[in-house]
PDB file of C-alpha atoms in Angstrom:
ATOM      1  CA  GLN A  19     122.711 101.437  91.364  1.00  0.00           C
ATOM      2  CA  VAL A  20     119.061  99.482  92.070  1.00  0.00           C
ATOM      3  CA  GLN A  21     116.143 101.224  91.690  1.00  0.00           C
ATOM      4  CA  LEU A  22     112.544 100.676  92.068  1.00  0.00           C
ATOM      5  CA  VAL A  23     109.910 103.423  90.796  1.00  0.00           C
ATOM      6  CA  GLU A  24     106.683 103.115  91.545  1.00  0.00           C
ATOM      7  CA  SER A  25     104.082 105.138  89.761  1.00  0.00           C
ATOM      8  CA  GLY A  26     100.271 105.288  89.341  1.00  0.00           C
ATOM      9  CA  GLY A  27      99.046 106.459  92.822  1.00  0.00           C
ATOM     10  CA  GLY A  28      96.701 109.360  93.314  1.00  0.00           C
ATOM     11  CA  LEU A  29      92.846 109.964  94.404  1.00  0.00           C
ATOM     12  CA  VAL A  30      90.373 107.503  93.519  1.00  0.00           C
ATOM     13  CA  GLN A  31      86.475 107.315  94.836  1.00  0.00           C
ATOM     14  CA  PRO A  32      85.543 104.430  96.900  1.00  0.00           C
ATOM     15  CA  GLY A  33      84.604 101.623  94.644  1.00  0.00           C
ATOM     16  CA  GLY A  34      86.844 102.705  91.819  1.00  0.00           C
ATOM     17  CA  SER A  35      90.082 101.244  90.699  1.00  0.00           C
ATOM     18  CA  LEU A  36      93.785 102.155  90.332  1.00  0.00           C
ATOM     19  CA  THR A  37      96.571 100.668  88.645  1.00  0.00           C
ATOM     20  CA  LEU A  38     100.277 101.020  90.402  1.00  0.00           C
ATOM     21  CA  SER A  39     103.102 100.185  88.486  1.00  0.00           C
ATOM     22  CA  CYS A  40     106.680  99.396  89.666  1.00  0.00           C
ATOM     23  CA  ALA A  41     109.907  99.596  87.601  1.00  0.00           C
ATOM     24  CA  ALA A  42     112.674  97.509  88.439  1.00  0.00           C
ATOM     25  CA  SER A  43     116.448  98.384  87.526  1.00  0.00           C
ATOM     26  CA  VAL A  44     117.571  95.006  88.695  1.00  0.00           C
ATOM     27  CA  SER A  45     119.492  92.290  86.534  1.00  0.00           C
ATOM     28  CA  ARG A  46     117.930  88.810  86.944  1.00  0.00           C
ATOM     29  CA  PHE A  47     114.304  90.589  87.814  1.00  0.00           C
ATOM     30  CA  SER A  48     112.806  87.179  87.441  1.00  0.00           C
ATOM     31  CA  VAL A  49     114.501  85.870  90.572  1.00  0.00           C
ATOM     32  CA  TYR A  50     113.283  88.588  92.448  1.00  0.00           C
ATOM     33  CA  VAL A  51     110.388  88.156  94.708  1.00  0.00           C
ATOM     34  CA  MET A  52     108.430  91.486  94.255  1.00  0.00           C
ATOM     35  CA  ALA A  53     105.871  92.718  96.516  1.00  0.00           C
ATOM     36  CA  TRP A  54     103.923  95.565  97.260  1.00  0.00           C
ATOM     37  CA  TYR A  55     103.381  97.072 100.934  1.00  0.00           C
ATOM     38  CA  ARG A  56     101.475  99.946 102.189  1.00  0.00           C
ATOM     39  CA  GLN A  57     101.834 102.251 104.994  1.00  0.00           C
ATOM     40  CA  ALA A  58      98.806 104.207 106.461  1.00  0.00           C
ATOM     41  CA  PRO A  59      99.019 107.047 108.756  1.00  0.00           C
ATOM     42  CA  GLY A  60     100.050 106.259 112.281  1.00  0.00           C
ATOM     43  CA  LYS A  61     100.040 102.375 111.387  1.00  0.00           C
ATOM     44  CA  GLN A  62     102.902  99.853 110.628  1.00  0.00           C
ATOM     45  CA  ARG A  63     103.844  98.729 107.107  1.00  0.00           C
ATOM     46  CA  GLU A  64     102.146  95.995 106.101  1.00  0.00           C
ATOM     47  CA  LEU A  65     102.413  93.358 103.297  1.00  0.00           C
ATOM     48  CA  VAL A  66      99.480  93.589 100.713  1.00  0.00           C
ATOM     49  CA  ALA A  67     100.550  91.145  97.698  1.00  0.00           C
ATOM     50  CA  LYS A  68     103.698  89.096  96.665  1.00  0.00           C
ATOM     51  CA  ILE A  69     104.364  87.286  93.305  1.00  0.00           C
ATOM     52  CA  THR A  70     107.329  84.809  92.707  1.00  0.00           C
ATOM     53  CA  THR A  71     107.695  83.546  89.341  1.00  0.00           C
ATOM     54  CA  GLY A  72     106.816  80.081  89.193  1.00  0.00           C
ATOM     55  CA  TYR A  73     104.698  80.177  92.223  1.00  0.00           C
ATOM     56  CA  PRO A  74     101.065  81.530  93.193  1.00  0.00           C
ATOM     57  CA  THR A  75     100.286  84.712  94.378  1.00  0.00           C
ATOM     58  CA  SER A  76      99.385  85.853  97.840  1.00  0.00           C
ATOM     59  CA  PHE A  77      97.265  88.825  99.228  1.00  0.00           C
ATOM     60  CA  SER A  78      96.591  90.078 102.381  1.00  0.00           C
ATOM     61  CA  ASP A  79      93.051  89.211 103.786  1.00  0.00           C
ATOM     62  CA  SER A  80      92.205  92.484 103.590  1.00  0.00           C
ATOM     63  CA  VAL A  81      92.657  93.050 100.053  1.00  0.00           C
ATOM     64  CA  LYS A  82      91.888  89.288  98.935  1.00  0.00           C
ATOM     65  CA  GLY A  83      89.249  89.058  96.105  1.00  0.00           C
ATOM     66  CA  ARG A  84      89.923  93.030  95.228  1.00  0.00           C
ATOM     67  CA  PHE A  85      93.576  93.475  94.257  1.00  0.00           C
ATOM     68  CA  THR A  86      95.485  91.335  91.627  1.00  0.00           C
ATOM     69  CA  ILE A  87      99.527  91.376  91.238  1.00  0.00           C
ATOM     70  CA  SER A  88     101.234  90.673  88.315  1.00  0.00           C
ATOM     71  CA  ARG A  89     104.648  90.705  86.647  1.00  0.00           C
ATOM     72  CA  ASP A  90     106.441  91.193  83.504  1.00  0.00           C
ATOM     73  CA  ASN A  91     109.999  89.880  83.569  1.00  0.00           C
ATOM     74  CA  ALA A  92     110.611  90.672  80.028  1.00  0.00           C
ATOM     75  CA  LYS A  93     110.164  94.301  81.263  1.00  0.00           C
ATOM     76  CA  ASN A  94     111.010  94.245  84.829  1.00  0.00           C
ATOM     77  CA  THR A  95     107.664  95.392  85.834  1.00  0.00           C
ATOM     78  CA  VAL A  96     105.205  94.250  88.650  1.00  0.00           C
ATOM     79  CA  ILE A  97     101.726  95.596  88.716  1.00  0.00           C
ATOM     80  CA  LEU A  98      99.232  95.877  91.581  1.00  0.00           C
ATOM     81  CA  GLN A  99      95.647  96.081  89.984  1.00  0.00           C
ATOM     82  CA  MET A 100      93.498  97.725  92.628  1.00  0.00           C
ATOM     83  CA  ASN A 101      89.466  97.070  92.371  1.00  0.00           C
ATOM     84  CA  ASN A 102      86.712  97.840  94.212  1.00  0.00           C
ATOM     85  CA  VAL A 103      89.002 100.130  96.574  1.00  0.00           C
ATOM     86  CA  LYS A 104      87.442 101.272 100.004  1.00  0.00           C
ATOM     87  CA  PRO A 105      88.726 104.287 102.115  1.00  0.00           C
ATOM     88  CA  GLU A 106      90.709 101.848 104.352  1.00  0.00           C
ATOM     89  CA  ASP A 107      93.191 101.540 101.284  1.00  0.00           C
ATOM     90  CA  THR A 108      94.271 104.693 101.738  1.00  0.00           C
ATOM     91  CA  ALA A 109      98.150 104.755 102.306  1.00  0.00           C
ATOM     92  CA  VAL A 110     101.525 104.997 100.917  1.00  0.00           C
ATOM     93  CA  TYR A 111     102.330 101.713  98.865  1.00  0.00           C
ATOM     94  CA  TYR A 112     105.680 100.822  98.422  1.00  0.00           C
ATOM     95  CA  CYS A 113     107.385  98.181  95.950  1.00  0.00           C
ATOM     96  CA  ASN A 114     109.363  95.807  97.227  1.00  0.00           C
ATOM     97  CA  ALA A 115     112.005  93.436  95.459  1.00  0.00           C
ATOM     98  CA  ARG A 116     113.912  90.756  97.626  1.00  0.00           C
ATOM     99  CA  TRP A 117     116.754  88.256  95.900  1.00  0.00           C
ATOM    100  CA  GLY A 118     115.279  84.674  95.595  1.00  0.00           C
ATOM    101  CA  GLY A 119     118.255  82.951  94.794  1.00  0.00           C
ATOM    102  CA  PHE A 120     121.143  81.563  96.458  1.00  0.00           C
ATOM    103  CA  GLY A 121     123.645  84.397  98.110  1.00  0.00           C
ATOM    104  CA  PRO A 122     122.921  87.764 100.186  1.00  0.00           C
ATOM    105  CA  PRO A 123     119.248  88.514 100.900  1.00  0.00           C
ATOM    106  CA  LEU A 124     119.427  91.404  99.031  1.00  0.00           C
ATOM    107  CA  GLU A 125     116.454  93.961  99.175  1.00  0.00           C
ATOM    108  CA  TYR A 126     115.241  96.926  97.961  1.00  0.00           C
ATOM    109  CA  TRP A 127     112.161  99.253  98.155  1.00  0.00           C
ATOM    110  CA  GLY A 128     110.970 101.838  96.316  1.00  0.00           C
ATOM    111  CA  GLN A 129     110.010 105.670  97.525  1.00  0.00           C
ATOM    112  CA  GLY A 130     106.514 105.093  97.613  1.00  0.00           C
ATOM    113  CA  THR A 131     103.154 106.322  95.670  1.00  0.00           C
ATOM    114  CA  GLN A 132     100.485 107.745  97.561  1.00  0.00           C
ATOM    115  CA  VAL A 133      96.924 106.266  97.289  1.00  0.00           C
ATOM    116  CA  THR A 134      93.941 108.256  98.480  1.00  0.00           C
ATOM    117  CA  VAL A 135      90.350 106.793  98.495  1.00  0.00           C
ATOM    118  CA  SER A 136      87.812 109.435  98.982  1.00  0.00           C
ATOM    119  CA  SER A 137      84.653 110.645  97.694  1.00  0.00           C
TER     120      SER A 137
END
């Protein structure tokens, strides 16, 4: 059974930093397109950052220059480094894995981790 397990959420002050991790129990992890999404109360889930092995990373305009995303294909993990966080970054953050190879468009979600930015 495929599992994506997020960790690292919590309360952080504006201007601070937080690191989110996602551990994936999938085979051929390197082929998956990994992404972080977030959903704030009353808003739709939105893409925050995406990373594909061998390709440039991409970010939403709202986090560009503040967040970075990285992956370790040997450890089946993806990291979202959040710097200079703002109150509007408050949301539940979800790890997403989408199969990037041939075959069925498999997609998996983590359970989410809460990030609250407040003083």
